[in-house]
Amino acid sequence: MKTTLCRIAGTPLTTVVDFGRQPLGNGFLEPHQFSGEYFFPMEAGFSEASMMFQLIEQPDPEKMFHDHYAFYSSTSNYMARHFKEFADQVLRSGYLVKDDPFVVELGCNDGIMLKNFAAQNLRHLGIEPSLNVAREANKHGVRTCSEFFTEQLAESIVAEHGQADAFLAANVMCHIPDITGVVRGIKKLLKPTGVVMFEDPYLGDVVAKTSYDQIYDEHVFLFSALSIRYLFGLHEMELIDVQPQTTHGGSMRYVLAHRGAYPVGDSVVRLVAGEQEQGLDRLATFESFRASVEESRTKLVSLLRDLKARGKKVAGYGATSKSTTILNYCGIGPDLIAYISDTTPIKQGKCTPGMHIPVVPYQTFKEDPPDYAVLFAWNHAEEIMAKERDFMASGGKWIVHVPEVRVL
Ligand code: JHZ
Ligand code: SAH
């Protein structure tokens, strides 16, 4: 759906970066599907009224989240540990009532976080519209409801299960265009003493690192403490704590509650001041972001062309959703990148959205390693570097584009 108005403030949106025609970030496909492939014009906009960075147009949710969704959270061991720690934090937090607490998670995917609550026999519910990943969660004892979260769904959850002590979400709040409906739903779902804890890629990191690949169809918003405080403030809810995370290349965990339920922590005051200093409340910041994005594109394309001219073999590592933006925005196809290796079975044997680079099993990378590998899963660098010592020992080199295009 296209909008020219800010989804939160209703005031006009200003386009800050135009990424051109883009396919679905997770729209991996087979050659016979090329002719009917879906594309949309992807422009990122900013609203000074709400301080919210957002897409002008986003494909319909049903096009992106369905019964063959390609992203499985548990493909990273590091993320599995991260979500175990997140669950432990909630369990220790003191926010859960002693007697029969109830935890709801939005976008629980394959159960990577909720399985930790299920293992403790704690009452929980995962809202997960993508049926294939929800079924995976069920195998881990996680109870799911395969619907898109809305205010109405919140009402029916309350009717069936009562209100929740904790409302959790990771990498999903920033996916939902009717975020106002979500906040209204949360207000109804949450007990007076309940808390909301959610994390998403952080706008401050995206701007600081020019990690423009965090902008794709699914990410209709990139949040900051400023925009989250504004959005929830419209609904008498308060941001009480913020906790920076290293995951997904720099994320922020936001803790919110009904207004007045808990004191606002110093962390919020400090982060908001830092964001004002970084200019996350001003259009001008995103004008210079656009210049950095364009420069990053020029450098990556010229590096790949130079390697091709020198007869080097280049492959990609990790067929991430993020890479869809890079490949399509930079016009990088199979002529520059021979294949992309990925451990997710549902992506293998298909081609990348839009630029149609073959996605191959990890085995291919092991057996037929390239001279250079573009680390599209750069957010998992630590986990991947530890695993790929042989590649480096035999002379293989990594290319990264964050925070700047370079060969490691
Ligand atoms: P990864 C997805 O983004 C989509 P993506 C979504 N919109 C979002 O916000 C985040 O996730 C949470 C593979 N891999 O995590 C697995 C290897 O091959 O960066 C994945 O396909 N070998 C919901 O897609 C991809 O890389 C490995 O050793 O940008 C990583 O995808 C590892 C660790 C991963 O998310
Ligand atoms: N929390 C996991 C999964 C993120 S993927 C992690 O951090 O790894 C985002 C998930 O949100 C997808 O599985 C998608 O199906 C789900 N989702 C998308 N829109 C949603 C909505 N409106 N309500 C609930 N879940 C949604």
Coordinates of C-alpha atoms and ligand atoms in Angstrom, one line a residue:
M1 CA 0.0 0.0 0.0
K2 CA 1.2 3.5 -0.9
T3 CA 1.0 6.5 1.4
T4 CA 2.1 10.0 1.0
L5 CA 1.3 10.8 4.6
C6 CA 3.1 9.7 7.8
R7 CA 1.5 6.6 9.1
I8 CA 1.7 8.0 12.6
A9 CA 1.3 11.8 12.4
G10 CA -0.8 12.0 9.2
T11 CA 1.4 14.9 7.9
P12 CA 3.1 14.8 4.5
L13 CA 6.1 12.5 4.2
T14 CA 9.3 13.6 2.4
T15 CA 11.2 11.0 0.3
V16 CA 14.8 10.8 1.4
V17 CA 16.1 7.8 -0.6
D18 CA 14.7 6.3 -3.8
F19 CA 15.8 2.7 -4.2
G20 CA 14.0 2.2 -7.5
R21 CA 12.1 -0.9 -8.5
Q22 CA 12.5 -3.6 -5.8
P23 CA 11.1 -7.2 -5.5
L24 CA 10.1 -8.9 -2.3
G25 CA 13.1 -9.2 0.1
N26 CA 12.4 -12.9 0.7
G27 CA 10.8 -13.6 -2.7
F28 CA 13.2 -16.4 -3.7
L29 CA 12.0 -18.0 -6.9
E30 CA 12.5 -20.5 -9.6
P31 CA 13.2 -19.6 -13.3
H32 CA 9.6 -20.5 -14.4
Q33 CA 8.4 -17.7 -12.0
F34 CA 10.6 -14.9 -13.4
S35 CA 8.0 -13.6 -15.8
G36 CA 5.4 -13.0 -13.2
E37 CA 7.7 -11.6 -10.5
Y38 CA 6.3 -8.8 -8.3
F39 CA 8.1 -5.5 -8.0
F40 CA 7.2 -2.2 -6.3
P41 CA 8.8 1.2 -6.2
M42 CA 10.8 1.5 -3.0
E43 CA 11.3 4.9 -1.6
A44 CA 12.1 5.7 2.0
G45 CA 10.6 8.7 3.6
F46 CA 10.9 10.7 6.8
S47 CA 8.4 12.7 8.9
E48 CA 9.7 15.4 11.1
A49 CA 6.4 15.4 13.0
S50 CA 6.7 11.8 14.3
M51 CA 10.4 11.5 13.7
M52 CA 9.5 8.2 12.0
F53 CA 11.6 6.8 9.1
Q54 CA 9.3 4.8 6.9
L55 CA 8.6 3.4 3.4
I56 CA 6.3 5.3 1.1
E57 CA 4.9 2.1 -0.4
Q58 CA 4.9 -1.4 1.1
P59 CA 3.6 -4.6 -0.5
D60 CA 0.5 -6.2 1.1
P61 CA 1.4 -8.2 4.2
E62 CA -0.1 -11.4 2.7
K63 CA 2.4 -11.1 -0.2
M64 CA 5.3 -11.2 2.3
F65 CA 4.1 -13.5 5.1
H66 CA 2.4 -16.8 4.2
D67 CA 2.7 -20.5 4.3
H68 CA 6.1 -20.6 2.6
Y69 CA 7.9 -17.7 4.3
A70 CA 11.7 -18.1 3.6
F71 CA 13.2 -16.7 6.8
Y72 CA 13.7 -19.2 9.7
S73 CA 15.0 -17.5 12.8
S74 CA 16.9 -20.6 14.1
T75 CA 19.4 -20.6 11.2
S76 CA 21.8 -18.7 13.5
N77 CA 23.1 -20.4 16.7
Y78 CA 24.1 -17.0 18.0
M79 CA 20.5 -15.7 17.6
A80 CA 19.3 -18.8 19.5
R81 CA 21.6 -17.8 22.4
H82 CA 20.5 -14.2 22.1
F83 CA 16.8 -15.1 22.5
K84 CA 17.5 -17.5 25.3
E85 CA 19.1 -14.5 27.1
F86 CA 16.1 -12.3 26.2
A87 CA 13.7 -14.9 27.7
D88 CA 15.9 -15.2 30.8
Q89 CA 15.8 -11.5 31.2
V90 CA 12.0 -11.5 31.1
L91 CA 11.8 -14.4 33.5
R92 CA 14.0 -12.7 36.0
S93 CA 12.6 -9.2 35.5
G94 CA 10.0 -9.2 38.2
Y95 CA 7.4 -8.0 35.7
L96 CA 5.7 -11.4 35.6
V97 CA 3.1 -12.1 38.3
K98 CA 4.0 -15.1 40.5
D99 CA 0.7 -16.9 40.0
D100 CA 0.2 -18.2 36.4
P101 CA 1.8 -15.4 34.3
F102 CA 0.9 -15.1 30.6
V103 CA 3.4 -14.1 27.9
V104 CA 2.5 -13.1 24.3
E105 CA 5.1 -12.9 21.5
L106 CA 4.4 -11.2 18.2
G107 CA 6.1 -12.8 15.2
C108 CA 7.5 -15.8 17.1
N109 CA 8.6 -17.4 13.8
D110 CA 10.0 -21.0 14.5
G111 CA 9.8 -20.5 18.2
I112 CA 13.4 -19.4 18.8
M113 CA 12.4 -17.3 21.8
L114 CA 9.1 -18.8 23.1
K115 CA 10.4 -22.3 23.3
N116 CA 12.3 -21.1 26.3
F117 CA 9.0 -20.2 28.0
A118 CA 7.4 -23.4 26.8
A119 CA 10.2 -25.4 28.4
Q120 CA 9.2 -23.9 31.8
N121 CA 5.6 -24.7 31.2
L122 CA 4.8 -21.0 31.3
R123 CA 1.5 -19.9 29.7
H124 CA 2.3 -18.3 26.4
L125 CA 1.0 -17.5 22.9
G126 CA 2.9 -16.8 19.7
I127 CA 1.2 -14.7 17.1
E128 CA 2.7 -16.0 13.8
P129 CA 0.8 -15.5 10.4
S130 CA 3.5 -17.4 8.4
L131 CA 2.2 -21.0 8.8
N132 CA 5.3 -22.9 7.8
V133 CA 7.5 -21.3 10.5
A134 CA 4.6 -21.4 13.1
R135 CA 4.4 -25.2 12.5
E136 CA 8.1 -25.4 13.3
A137 CA 7.4 -23.5 16.6
N138 CA 4.7 -26.0 17.4
K139 CA 7.2 -28.9 17.2
H140 CA 9.1 -27.2 20.1
G141 CA 6.0 -27.1 22.2
V142 CA 5.1 -23.5 21.4
R143 CA 1.5 -22.6 21.2
T144 CA 0.7 -20.3 18.2
C145 CA -2.1 -18.4 16.6
S146 CA -1.6 -18.0 12.8
E147 CA -3.0 -14.5 12.3
F148 CA -1.8 -11.0 11.8
F149 CA -1.9 -9.1 15.0
T150 CA -4.6 -6.4 15.1
E151 CA -6.6 -4.6 17.8
Q152 CA -9.4 -7.1 17.2
L153 CA -7.2 -10.1 17.6
A154 CA -5.9 -8.5 20.9
E155 CA -9.5 -8.4 22.1
S156 CA -10.2 -12.0 21.3
I157 CA -6.9 -13.1 23.0
V158 CA -8.0 -11.2 26.2
A159 CA -11.4 -12.9 26.0
E160 CA -9.9 -16.3 25.7
H161 CA -6.7 -16.1 27.8
G162 CA -7.0 -12.9 29.9
Q163 CA -4.5 -10.0 29.8
A164 CA -0.7 -10.5 29.4
D165 CA 2.1 -9.7 31.8
A166 CA 4.6 -9.3 29.0
F167 CA 4.2 -8.5 25.4
L168 CA 7.3 -9.4 23.5
A169 CA 8.4 -8.9 19.9
A170 CA 11.7 -9.1 18.0
N171 CA 12.1 -7.9 14.4
V172 CA 8.5 -7.7 13.7
M173 CA 7.1 -4.4 15.1
C174 CA 9.0 -2.6 12.4
H175 CA 7.2 -4.8 9.8
I176 CA 3.6 -3.7 10.5
P177 CA 2.2 -0.7 8.6
D178 CA -0.8 -0.3 10.9
I179 CA 1.4 0.3 13.9
T180 CA -1.2 2.4 15.5
G181 CA -3.6 -0.5 15.5
V182 CA -0.8 -2.6 17.1
V183 CA -0.3 -0.1 19.9
R184 CA -4.1 0.0 20.5
G185 CA -4.1 -3.8 20.6
I186 CA -1.2 -3.8 23.1
K187 CA -3.0 -1.3 25.3
K188 CA -6.0 -3.7 25.6
L189 CA -3.9 -6.8 25.9
L190 CA -1.5 -5.6 28.6
K191 CA -2.3 -5.9 32.3
P192 CA -2.0 -2.6 34.2
T193 CA 1.4 -3.8 35.6
G194 CA 2.4 -5.5 32.3
V195 CA 5.4 -4.5 30.1
V196 CA 6.1 -4.4 26.4
M197 CA 9.6 -5.4 25.4
F198 CA 10.5 -5.4 21.8
E199 CA 13.6 -4.9 19.6
D200 CA 14.2 -4.0 16.0
P201 CA 17.1 -2.7 13.9
Y202 CA 18.0 0.7 15.1
L203 CA 17.8 3.8 12.9
G204 CA 20.8 5.3 14.7
D205 CA 23.0 2.4 13.6
V206 CA 21.7 2.4 10.1
V207 CA 22.5 6.1 9.7
A208 CA 25.9 5.8 11.4
K209 CA 27.0 2.7 9.4
T210 CA 25.2 3.4 6.1
S211 CA 23.6 -0.1 6.5
Y212 CA 21.0 0.8 4.0
D213 CA 20.3 -2.9 3.4
Q214 CA 18.1 -2.8 6.5
I215 CA 15.6 -1.0 4.2
Y216 CA 13.5 -3.5 2.3
D217 CA 9.8 -4.3 1.8
E218 CA 9.3 -6.0 5.2
H219 CA 10.8 -3.1 7.1
V220 CA 8.2 -0.5 6.7
F221 CA 9.7 1.4 9.7
L222 CA 13.1 2.0 11.2
F223 CA 12.7 3.1 14.8
S224 CA 14.5 5.3 17.2
A225 CA 13.7 6.1 20.8
L226 CA 12.4 9.4 19.6
S227 CA 9.9 7.9 17.2
I228 CA 8.9 5.1 19.6
R229 CA 8.4 7.5 22.5
Y230 CA 6.2 9.7 20.3
L231 CA 4.1 6.9 18.9
F232 CA 3.4 5.2 22.2
G233 CA 3.0 8.6 23.9
L234 CA -0.1 9.2 21.7
H235 CA -1.7 6.2 23.4
E236 CA -0.8 7.0 27.1
M237 CA 2.1 4.6 27.1
E238 CA 5.6 5.4 28.2
L239 CA 9.1 4.3 27.1
I240 CA 10.7 3.3 30.4
D241 CA 14.0 1.7 29.3
V242 CA 16.2 1.2 26.3
Q243 CA 18.9 -1.5 25.9
P244 CA 21.2 -1.4 22.8
Q245 CA 21.8 -4.8 21.2
T246 CA 24.6 -5.9 18.8
T247 CA 22.2 -8.2 16.9
H248 CA 21.3 -7.5 13.3
G249 CA 24.1 -5.0 12.9
G250 CA 22.8 -2.8 15.7
S251 CA 19.3 -3.1 17.3
M252 CA 17.5 -1.4 20.1
R253 CA 15.4 -3.1 22.8
Y254 CA 12.5 -0.8 24.0
V255 CA 10.7 -1.4 27.2
L256 CA 7.3 0.3 27.6
A257 CA 4.4 0.3 30.0
H258 CA 1.2 2.0 30.7
R259 CA 1.9 5.7 31.6
G260 CA 2.8 6.1 35.2
A261 CA 3.1 2.4 36.0
Y262 CA 7.0 2.6 36.3
P263 CA 9.6 5.3 36.5
V264 CA 11.3 6.4 33.2
G265 CA 14.9 5.3 33.4
D266 CA 18.0 7.5 32.7
S267 CA 18.8 5.3 29.7
V268 CA 15.8 6.8 27.9
V269 CA 16.9 10.4 28.7
R270 CA 20.5 9.7 27.6
L271 CA 19.5 8.0 24.3
V272 CA 17.0 10.6 23.3
A273 CA 19.7 13.3 23.9
G274 CA 22.2 11.3 21.8
E275 CA 19.6 10.9 19.0
Q276 CA 18.9 14.7 18.9
E277 CA 22.7 15.2 18.7
Q278 CA 22.9 12.7 15.8
G279 CA 20.0 14.5 14.1
L280 CA 17.5 11.6 14.1
D281 CA 14.8 14.2 14.4
R282 CA 15.7 16.2 11.3
L283 CA 15.3 15.8 7.5
A284 CA 18.8 17.2 6.8
T285 CA 20.4 14.1 8.4
F286 CA 18.7 11.9 5.9
E287 CA 19.9 14.0 3.0
S288 CA 23.5 13.2 3.9
F289 CA 22.5 9.6 4.5
R290 CA 21.3 9.5 0.9
A291 CA 24.7 10.8 -0.3
S292 CA 26.4 8.0 1.8
V293 CA 24.1 5.4 0.3
E294 CA 25.0 6.5 -3.2
E295 CA 28.7 6.5 -2.5
S296 CA 28.5 3.0 -1.0
R297 CA 26.8 1.7 -4.2
T298 CA 29.4 3.3 -6.4
K299 CA 32.2 1.7 -4.4
L300 CA 30.7 -1.8 -4.2
V301 CA 29.9 -1.9 -7.9
S302 CA 33.4 -0.7 -8.9
L303 CA 35.1 -3.2 -6.6
L304 CA 33.1 -6.1 -8.1
R305 CA 33.7 -4.9 -11.7
D306 CA 37.4 -4.6 -11.0
L307 CA 37.6 -8.2 -9.5
K308 CA 35.7 -9.5 -12.6
A309 CA 38.2 -7.7 -14.9
R310 CA 41.0 -9.4 -13.0
G311 CA 39.3 -12.9 -13.5
K312 CA 38.5 -13.4 -9.8
K313 CA 35.6 -15.6 -8.7
V314 CA 33.2 -13.9 -6.4
A315 CA 30.3 -15.5 -4.5
G316 CA 27.9 -14.3 -1.8
Y317 CA 27.5 -15.7 1.7
G318 CA 24.0 -15.6 3.2
A319 CA 21.0 -15.0 1.0
T320 CA 19.6 -12.4 3.4
S321 CA 16.6 -10.3 2.8
K322 CA 18.9 -7.4 3.2
S323 CA 20.9 -8.5 0.2
T324 CA 17.9 -8.0 -2.0
T325 CA 18.1 -4.2 -1.6
I326 CA 21.8 -4.2 -2.3
L327 CA 21.7 -6.4 -5.4
N328 CA 18.7 -4.6 -7.0
Y329 CA 19.8 -1.1 -6.0
C330 CA 23.3 -1.7 -7.3
G331 CA 22.3 -3.8 -10.3
I332 CA 24.4 -6.8 -9.3
G333 CA 23.5 -10.0 -11.0
P334 CA 25.1 -13.4 -11.8
D335 CA 27.7 -11.8 -14.0
L336 CA 29.3 -10.3 -10.9
I337 CA 28.4 -12.8 -8.2
A338 CA 28.4 -16.5 -9.3
Y339 CA 26.2 -17.8 -6.5
I340 CA 25.1 -17.1 -3.0
S341 CA 25.5 -19.9 -0.4
D342 CA 22.8 -20.3 2.3
T343 CA 22.0 -22.9 4.9
T344 CA 18.2 -22.5 4.6
P345 CA 16.7 -25.4 2.7
I346 CA 13.7 -23.4 1.4
K347 CA 16.0 -20.9 -0.3
Q348 CA 18.4 -23.4 -1.9
G349 CA 17.9 -24.3 -5.6
K350 CA 16.0 -21.0 -6.1
C351 CA 17.3 -17.7 -7.4
T352 CA 17.5 -14.3 -5.5
P353 CA 14.6 -11.9 -5.9
G354 CA 15.0 -9.5 -8.9
M355 CA 18.6 -10.2 -9.9
H356 CA 18.3 -14.0 -10.1
I357 CA 21.6 -15.1 -8.7
P358 CA 21.4 -18.9 -7.9
V359 CA 21.2 -19.7 -4.2
V360 CA 23.2 -22.9 -3.4
P361 CA 23.6 -25.1 -0.4
Y362 CA 26.5 -24.4 2.0
Q363 CA 28.2 -27.5 0.7
T364 CA 28.9 -25.7 -2.6
F365 CA 30.8 -23.0 -0.8
K366 CA 32.9 -25.6 0.9
E367 CA 33.6 -27.6 -2.3
D368 CA 33.9 -24.8 -4.8
P369 CA 35.0 -21.8 -2.7
P370 CA 35.4 -18.4 -4.5
D371 CA 38.4 -16.1 -4.3
Y372 CA 36.2 -13.4 -2.7
A373 CA 32.9 -13.8 -0.7
V374 CA 30.5 -10.9 -0.2
L375 CA 29.3 -11.2 3.4
F376 CA 25.7 -10.4 2.9
A377 CA 25.0 -11.8 6.4
W378 CA 27.5 -9.3 7.8
N379 CA 25.4 -9.1 11.0
H380 CA 26.4 -12.7 11.7
A381 CA 30.1 -12.0 11.0
E382 CA 31.3 -13.3 14.4
E383 CA 29.6 -16.6 14.0
I384 CA 30.5 -17.0 10.4
M385 CA 34.2 -16.0 10.7
A386 CA 34.6 -18.6 13.5
K387 CA 33.2 -21.2 11.2
E388 CA 35.1 -20.2 8.0
R389 CA 38.7 -20.4 9.2
D390 CA 39.5 -22.8 6.3
F391 CA 38.2 -20.4 3.7
M392 CA 40.5 -17.6 5.0
A393 CA 43.5 -19.9 5.6
S394 CA 43.3 -21.0 1.9
G395 CA 43.5 -17.4 0.8
G396 CA 39.8 -16.6 0.5
K397 CA 38.9 -13.0 1.2
W398 CA 35.7 -11.3 2.5
I399 CA 34.0 -8.3 1.1
V400 CA 31.8 -6.2 3.4
H401 CA 29.9 -3.0 2.7
V402 CA 29.3 -1.9 6.4
P403 CA 30.4 0.5 7.7
E404 CA 32.2 1.0 4.4
V405 CA 32.9 -1.0 1.3
R406 CA 36.2 -2.9 1.9
V407 CA 38.0 -6.2 1.5
L408 CA 38.9 -7.8 4.9
Ligands
JHZ1 P1 19.7 -12.7 8.6 C1 15.4 -11.5 8.1 O1 16.4 -10.7 7.6 C2 14.0 -11.0 7.7 P2 17.7 -11.3 6.9 C3 13.3 -10.2 8.7 N1 12.6 -9.1 8.0 C4 14.2 -9.6 9.7 O2 14.0 -8.5 10.3 C5 15.4 -10.4 10.3 O3 15.5 -11.5 9.5 C6 15.2 -10.7 11.7 C7 22.0 -17.6 6.3 N2 23.1 -18.1 7.1 O4 19.6 -13.2 9.9 C8 20.7 -17.9 7.0 C9 24.1 -19.0 6.5 O5 23.9 -19.3 5.3 O6 20.8 -11.8 8.3 C10 19.8 -16.8 6.5 O7 19.2 -17.1 5.3 N3 25.1 -19.4 7.3 C11 12.3 -11.0 9.5 O8 17.3 -12.3 5.9 C12 20.8 -15.6 6.3 O9 22.1 -16.2 6.2 C13 25.3 -19.0 8.6 O10 26.3 -19.4 9.2 O11 18.5 -10.2 6.4 C14 20.9 -14.7 7.5 O12 19.8 -13.9 7.5 C15 24.4 -18.1 9.1 C16 24.6 -17.6 10.6 C17 23.3 -17.7 8.4 O13 18.3 -12.0 8.2
SAH2 N1 11.1 -12.8 16.0 C1 11.9 -13.6 15.1 C2 11.2 -13.6 13.7 C3 11.4 -12.3 12.9 S1 10.7 -12.5 11.3 C4 13.3 -13.1 15.0 O1 13.6 -12.0 15.5 O2 14.1 -13.8 14.4 C5 9.2 -11.6 11.4 C6 8.1 -12.5 11.7 O3 6.9 -11.7 12.0 C7 7.7 -13.4 10.5 O4 7.8 -14.7 10.9 C8 6.3 -12.9 10.1 O5 5.5 -14.0 9.7 C9 5.8 -12.3 11.4 N2 4.8 -11.2 11.2 C10 4.7 -10.3 10.2 N3 3.6 -9.5 10.3 C11 3.0 -9.9 11.5 C12 1.9 -9.4 12.2 N4 1.1 -8.4 11.7 N5 1.6 -10.0 13.4 C13 2.3 -11.0 13.9 N6 3.4 -11.5 13.2 C14 3.8 -10.9 12.1

